[in-house]
Coordinates of C-alpha atoms in Angstrom, one line a residue:
M1 CA 0.0 0.0 0.0
S2 CA 1.4 3.4 -0.9
S3 CA 1.9 6.1 1.8
T4 CA -0.9 8.2 0.3
N5 CA -3.3 5.3 0.5
A6 CA -2.2 4.5 4.1
T7 CA -2.7 8.2 5.0
N8 CA -6.2 8.3 3.4
K9 CA -7.1 5.1 5.3
N10 CA -6.0 6.6 8.7
V11 CA -8.0 9.8 7.9
S12 CA -11.0 7.7 7.1
N13 CA -10.7 5.7 10.3
M14 CA -10.3 8.8 12.4
S15 CA -13.4 10.4 10.8
S16 CA -15.5 7.4 12.0
L17 CA -14.4 7.9 15.6
N18 CA -16.2 10.0 18.2
F19 CA -14.5 12.8 20.1
A20 CA -13.5 10.7 23.1
E21 CA -12.0 8.0 20.8
R22 CA -10.0 10.5 18.8
L23 CA -8.5 11.9 22.0
A24 CA -7.9 8.6 23.7
R25 CA -4.6 6.8 23.7
P26 CA -4.9 4.9 20.4
E27 CA -3.8 1.5 21.9
L28 CA -6.9 1.6 24.1
L29 CA -9.3 1.4 21.2
D30 CA -8.1 -2.2 20.4
L31 CA -7.5 -3.1 24.0
Q32 CA -9.1 -6.4 25.1
I33 CA -10.8 -5.2 28.3
Y34 CA -10.3 -7.5 31.4
Q35 CA -13.6 -9.1 32.2
S36 CA -13.8 -9.7 35.9
A37 CA -16.1 -12.3 37.3
R38 CA -18.6 -9.6 38.3
R39 CA -18.6 -7.9 34.9
I40 CA -19.3 -11.2 33.2
G41 CA -22.0 -12.0 35.8
G42 CA -24.4 -14.9 35.4
Q43 CA -27.4 -16.7 36.9
G44 CA -27.2 -19.4 39.5
D45 CA -27.0 -20.4 43.1
I46 CA -23.4 -21.7 43.4
W47 CA -20.8 -19.1 42.6
I48 CA -17.4 -20.6 42.0
N49 CA -16.1 -18.5 39.1
A50 CA -13.9 -15.9 41.0
N51 CA -11.6 -18.0 43.3
E52 CA -13.4 -16.5 46.4
S53 CA -13.6 -18.0 49.8
P54 CA -17.0 -19.5 50.6
F55 CA -16.6 -18.2 54.2
N56 CA -17.7 -14.7 55.3
N57 CA -15.8 -13.7 58.4
S58 CA -17.3 -10.2 58.7
E59 CA -20.4 -8.6 59.9
F60 CA -20.8 -7.2 56.3
A61 CA -22.9 -9.5 54.2
N62 CA -21.1 -10.9 51.1
L63 CA -17.8 -9.4 52.1
N64 CA -16.1 -12.7 51.0
R65 CA -17.3 -11.9 47.5
Y66 CA -15.9 -9.4 45.0
P67 CA -18.1 -6.3 44.7
E68 CA -19.6 -5.0 41.5
C69 CA -17.2 -2.9 39.4
Q70 CA -19.9 -0.1 39.4
P71 CA -22.4 -1.0 42.1
P72 CA -25.9 -0.3 40.5
E73 CA -27.4 0.9 43.8
L74 CA -24.6 3.5 44.3
I75 CA -24.7 4.7 40.7
N76 CA -28.5 5.0 40.9
A77 CA -28.3 6.9 44.2
Y78 CA -25.7 9.4 42.8
S79 CA -27.7 9.8 39.6
Q80 CA -30.8 10.8 41.6
Y81 CA -28.8 13.2 43.8
S82 CA -26.8 14.9 41.0
G83 CA -29.4 14.8 38.3
V84 CA -26.9 13.2 35.9
E85 CA -27.9 10.1 33.9
K86 CA -26.6 6.8 35.2
D87 CA -24.6 6.1 32.0
C88 CA -22.7 9.3 32.5
I89 CA -21.3 8.3 36.0
I90 CA -18.3 6.4 37.1
S91 CA -17.7 5.8 40.8
S92 CA -14.0 5.8 41.8
R93 CA -11.7 5.7 44.9
G94 CA -12.1 9.3 45.6
A95 CA -11.8 12.0 43.0
D96 CA -8.0 11.3 43.0
E97 CA -8.5 8.0 41.2
A98 CA -10.8 9.8 38.6
I99 CA -7.9 12.2 37.9
E100 CA -5.6 9.3 37.2
L101 CA -8.2 7.6 35.0
L102 CA -8.4 10.6 32.8
I103 CA -4.7 10.9 32.5
R104 CA -4.2 7.2 31.8
A105 CA -7.0 7.1 29.3
F106 CA -6.3 10.2 27.2
C107 CA -2.6 11.2 27.6
I108 CA 0.3 9.5 25.8
P109 CA 3.3 9.4 28.2
G110 CA 6.2 11.4 26.9
K111 CA 4.1 13.2 24.4
D112 CA 0.9 14.8 25.8
S113 CA 0.3 17.4 28.5
I114 CA -2.3 18.7 30.8
A115 CA -3.0 22.3 31.8
T116 CA -3.7 23.6 35.4
F117 CA -4.4 27.0 36.8
G118 CA -2.6 27.7 40.0
P119 CA -2.4 28.0 42.8
T120 CA -4.6 24.9 42.9
Y121 CA -4.9 21.3 43.9
G122 CA -1.5 19.7 43.5
M123 CA -2.6 16.2 42.5
Y124 CA -3.4 17.2 38.9
A125 CA 0.3 17.9 38.3
I126 CA 1.6 15.1 40.4
S127 CA -0.6 12.5 38.8
A128 CA 0.5 13.7 35.4
K129 CA 4.2 13.6 36.2
T130 CA 4.0 10.1 37.6
F131 CA 2.7 9.0 34.2
N132 CA 5.4 11.0 32.4
V133 CA 2.8 13.4 31.1
G134 CA 3.7 17.1 30.7
V135 CA 2.2 19.8 32.8
K136 CA 1.4 23.4 31.7
P137 CA 1.4 25.2 35.2
L138 CA -0.6 28.3 34.3
L139 CA -1.5 31.1 36.7
L140 CA -4.8 32.5 37.9
T141 CA -5.1 36.3 38.1
E142 CA -4.6 38.3 41.2
D143 CA -8.2 37.8 42.2
F144 CA -7.9 34.1 41.3
Q145 CA -9.8 34.1 38.0
L146 CA -8.8 32.7 34.6
P147 CA -6.4 34.9 32.7
T148 CA -7.8 36.7 29.6
D149 CA -5.4 34.9 27.3
Y150 CA -6.1 31.4 28.7
L151 CA -6.9 30.1 25.2
D152 CA -3.3 30.8 24.0
Q153 CA -1.9 29.3 27.2
V154 CA -3.8 26.0 27.1
T155 CA -3.0 25.3 23.4
G156 CA -1.8 21.7 23.0
A157 CA -3.0 20.4 26.3
K158 CA -5.2 17.3 26.2
L159 CA -6.8 17.9 29.6
I160 CA -7.6 21.3 31.2
F161 CA -8.1 21.1 34.9
I162 CA -10.1 23.8 36.7
C163 CA -10.9 23.4 40.4
N164 CA -14.2 25.2 41.2
P165 CA -14.5 26.2 44.0
N166 CA -10.7 26.3 43.9
N167 CA -8.5 24.6 46.5
P168 CA -6.7 26.2 48.3
T169 CA -7.9 29.7 47.6
G170 CA -11.6 29.2 48.1
S171 CA -12.4 31.4 45.1
V172 CA -14.9 30.5 42.4
I173 CA -15.1 31.0 38.6
P174 CA -18.6 32.0 37.3
K175 CA -20.6 29.3 35.5
D176 CA -20.8 31.4 32.3
K177 CA -17.0 31.6 32.2
L178 CA -16.7 27.8 32.5
I179 CA -19.2 27.4 29.7
E180 CA -17.1 29.8 27.6
V181 CA -14.0 27.6 28.3
I182 CA -15.8 24.4 27.4
N183 CA -17.0 26.0 24.1
N184 CA -13.7 27.6 23.2
C185 CA -11.6 24.5 23.8
P186 CA -13.3 21.9 21.5
N187 CA -10.1 19.9 21.0
A188 CA -9.4 19.3 24.7
I189 CA -11.3 17.8 27.6
V190 CA -12.2 20.4 30.2
V191 CA -12.1 18.8 33.7
V192 CA -14.0 20.8 36.3
D193 CA -13.2 19.6 39.8
E194 CA -16.3 20.2 41.9
A195 CA -15.1 18.5 45.2
Y196 CA -16.5 21.5 47.2
I197 CA -19.6 22.2 45.1
E198 CA -22.1 21.4 47.9
F199 CA -20.9 24.7 49.5
S200 CA -21.7 26.7 46.4
P201 CA -24.0 24.5 44.2
E202 CA -25.1 27.3 42.0
Y203 CA -21.7 27.2 40.3
S204 CA -22.0 23.6 39.2
V205 CA -21.7 22.6 35.5
A206 CA -22.8 19.0 36.1
D207 CA -26.1 19.6 34.3
L208 CA -24.0 20.1 31.1
V209 CA -22.1 16.8 31.0
A210 CA -24.6 14.7 29.0
D211 CA -24.7 17.1 26.1
S212 CA -21.0 18.3 26.1
T213 CA -18.5 16.2 24.2
N214 CA -15.5 17.6 26.0
L215 CA -16.6 18.2 29.7
V216 CA -15.8 16.1 32.7
V217 CA -17.0 16.9 36.2
L218 CA -15.3 15.4 39.3
R219 CA -17.2 14.9 42.5
T220 CA -16.5 13.4 45.9
L221 CA -18.2 12.4 49.2
S222 CA -15.1 13.4 51.2
K223 CA -16.1 17.0 52.0
A224 CA -19.8 17.9 52.5
F225 CA -20.8 14.3 53.0
A226 CA -18.2 13.7 55.8
L227 CA -16.8 10.5 54.2
A228 CA -13.2 11.4 53.6
G229 CA -12.1 8.0 55.1
A230 CA -14.4 6.0 52.8
R231 CA -12.7 7.3 49.6
C232 CA -15.7 7.5 47.3
G233 CA -15.7 9.8 44.3
F234 CA -17.4 10.2 41.0
L235 CA -16.5 11.1 37.4
L236 CA -19.3 12.6 35.4
A237 CA -19.1 12.8 31.6
N238 CA -20.9 11.9 28.4
A239 CA -21.2 8.2 27.6
N240 CA -18.3 8.2 25.1
I241 CA -15.8 9.5 27.7
I242 CA -17.2 7.1 30.3
E243 CA -16.6 4.2 27.9
I244 CA -13.0 5.1 27.4
C245 CA -12.4 5.6 31.1
M246 CA -14.0 2.2 31.8
R247 CA -11.3 0.6 29.7
V248 CA -8.6 1.6 32.2
I249 CA -10.4 1.4 35.5
A250 CA -9.5 -1.3 38.1
P251 CA -11.6 -4.4 38.2
Y252 CA -13.1 -3.6 41.6
P253 CA -12.7 0.1 42.4
V254 CA -15.5 0.4 45.0
P255 CA -15.3 -1.8 48.1
L256 CA -18.6 -3.2 49.3
P257 CA -18.6 -1.4 52.7
V258 CA -17.8 1.9 50.9
S259 CA -20.7 1.4 48.5
Q260 CA -23.1 0.7 51.4
V261 CA -22.0 3.7 53.4
A262 CA -22.2 5.9 50.4
V263 CA -25.7 4.8 49.4
Q264 CA -26.8 5.6 53.0
A265 CA -25.2 9.1 52.8
L266 CA -27.1 9.7 49.5
S267 CA -30.5 8.6 51.0
D268 CA -33.1 11.2 51.8
N269 CA -32.0 11.2 55.5
G270 CA -28.4 11.4 54.5
L271 CA -29.0 14.3 52.2
T272 CA -30.9 16.2 54.9
T273 CA -28.0 15.7 57.3
M274 CA -25.5 16.8 54.7
K275 CA -27.4 20.0 54.0
L276 CA -27.8 20.8 57.6
Q277 CA -24.1 20.3 58.3
V278 CA -23.1 22.3 55.2
S279 CA -25.2 25.2 56.5
E280 CA -23.6 24.9 60.0
M281 CA -20.0 24.8 58.5
K282 CA -20.7 27.8 56.3
S283 CA -22.1 29.7 59.4
Q284 CA -19.0 28.9 61.5
G285 CA -16.7 29.7 58.5
A286 CA -18.3 33.1 58.1
R287 CA -17.6 33.8 61.8
L288 CA -14.0 32.7 61.5
A289 CA -13.5 34.8 58.3
D290 CA -14.8 37.8 60.0
A291 CA -12.5 37.3 63.0
L292 CA -9.5 36.9 60.8
Q293 CA -10.3 40.1 59.0
Q294 CA -10.7 41.9 62.3
F295 CA -7.3 40.5 63.2
G296 CA -5.9 42.3 60.1
A297 CA -5.6 39.4 57.7
K298 CA -6.5 39.7 54.0
V299 CA -9.2 37.1 53.5
V300 CA -10.3 35.5 50.2
T301 CA -14.1 35.3 50.1
P302 CA -14.7 31.5 50.7
F303 CA -16.9 29.4 48.5
G304 CA -15.8 26.0 49.8
N305 CA -15.4 24.7 53.4
Y306 CA -12.2 26.7 54.1
V307 CA -10.9 30.2 54.2
L308 CA -7.6 31.4 52.9
A309 CA -6.1 34.3 55.0
E310 CA -2.9 36.3 54.2
F311 CA -0.9 37.7 57.1
D312 CA 1.7 40.4 57.4
D313 CA 3.7 38.4 59.9
I314 CA 2.9 34.8 59.1
E315 CA 5.7 33.4 61.2
S316 CA 4.2 34.8 64.4
V317 CA 0.7 33.5 63.5
Q318 CA 2.1 30.0 62.7
Q319 CA 3.9 30.0 66.1
M320 CA 0.7 31.1 67.9
L321 CA -1.3 28.3 66.2
T322 CA 1.4 25.7 67.0
N323 CA 1.5 26.8 70.7
A324 CA -2.3 26.5 70.8
G325 CA -2.4 23.0 69.3
V326 CA -4.0 24.2 66.0
I327 CA -2.9 22.5 62.8
A328 CA -3.8 24.6 59.8
R329 CA -2.4 24.5 56.2
S330 CA 0.6 26.6 55.0
Y331 CA 2.0 26.5 51.5
S332 CA 5.4 26.7 49.7
D333 CA 3.9 28.3 46.6
P334 CA 5.4 31.8 46.3
R335 CA 2.0 33.3 45.8
L336 CA 0.8 31.8 49.1
S337 CA 3.9 32.2 51.2
Q338 CA 2.1 34.6 53.6
A339 CA -1.2 32.6 53.6
I340 CA -2.8 30.0 55.8
R341 CA -5.8 27.9 55.0
F342 CA -8.3 27.3 57.7
S343 CA -10.9 24.5 57.3
F344 CA -14.4 25.2 58.6
T345 CA -15.2 23.3 61.7
N346 CA -17.8 23.0 64.5
K347 CA -18.9 25.8 66.8
A348 CA -16.7 24.8 69.8
Q349 CA -13.5 24.7 67.7
T350 CA -14.5 27.9 65.9
D351 CA -15.1 29.6 69.2
Y352 CA -11.6 28.5 70.3
L353 CA -10.0 29.9 67.1
I354 CA -11.9 33.2 67.3
K355 CA -10.8 33.6 71.0
L356 CA -7.2 32.9 69.9
F357 CA -7.1 35.6 67.3
C358 CA -9.2 38.1 69.4
S359 CA -6.9 37.7 72.4
I360 CA -3.9 39.3 70.7

């Protein structure tokens, strides 16, 4: 076959692929997906197809058996909560695994790159680097918004990560701006990390995933749902992106006890509890932010469950916190060298923090 014919054949093949398939690592399209015992399934009373023990030594029913790759009850519960269709959802081991799924699925090591806007969550860059994927470390503006020339800056990136609300600044990017980025970057996947969205739900773009070819939304139960130790997250995207990510996911990413706890958290009672606790944390956070401002700190308006405060004399504040047994978050990032992040907490601990700053 001549080189011209080969090129025409490749072009023809590419034209028949959907957007997710065109962006995916090409070897994944022909990958023989591992079919775990639970994915294959079956009907019967005697299950001896997965080399499991017949003995259950736990108070959890069926813990001697492998769980479903994507537990239907969990996916159904999150679909009802989020308003996103079931075939547009993957459950993962926290949002961190979802970040790695995207990088493994769409980025060719040694060739492709991701873009991030900092200061932001460090695991986007770390996950990329561990897979030998390049990182474009772009900067948010002074008020932690996207730069006006973001389009030029993200050119060539396969994945564009935007944390919203942003960690660690607590700032937020308006929904119409995110829609603009999604529309203006048709050749990349825009990944909006909504780990803290329950604290500012009006900024969510999850309602757009089903009809957007290039949008992924990351979610977690670690923050507002108080399940950080369970490690349960979600990747929301159109069905084509979901299909590619399912090619690289682990056989059993969601442990049975995690699924059961998560489903309970997503029940009517669980959602009522979550909303009450979010309201309480926001109330206490507002009190803390006000106290920090009265102390003289420069405070970023918080849209998550934390407040970032910048101090003129950060060393003395850090020493005061250490002496008082308070562990808050400091940063090595030059833009945050004078800043400390305070997670919102309960009334008693907030009272303690306010008294600490007001006593000086």
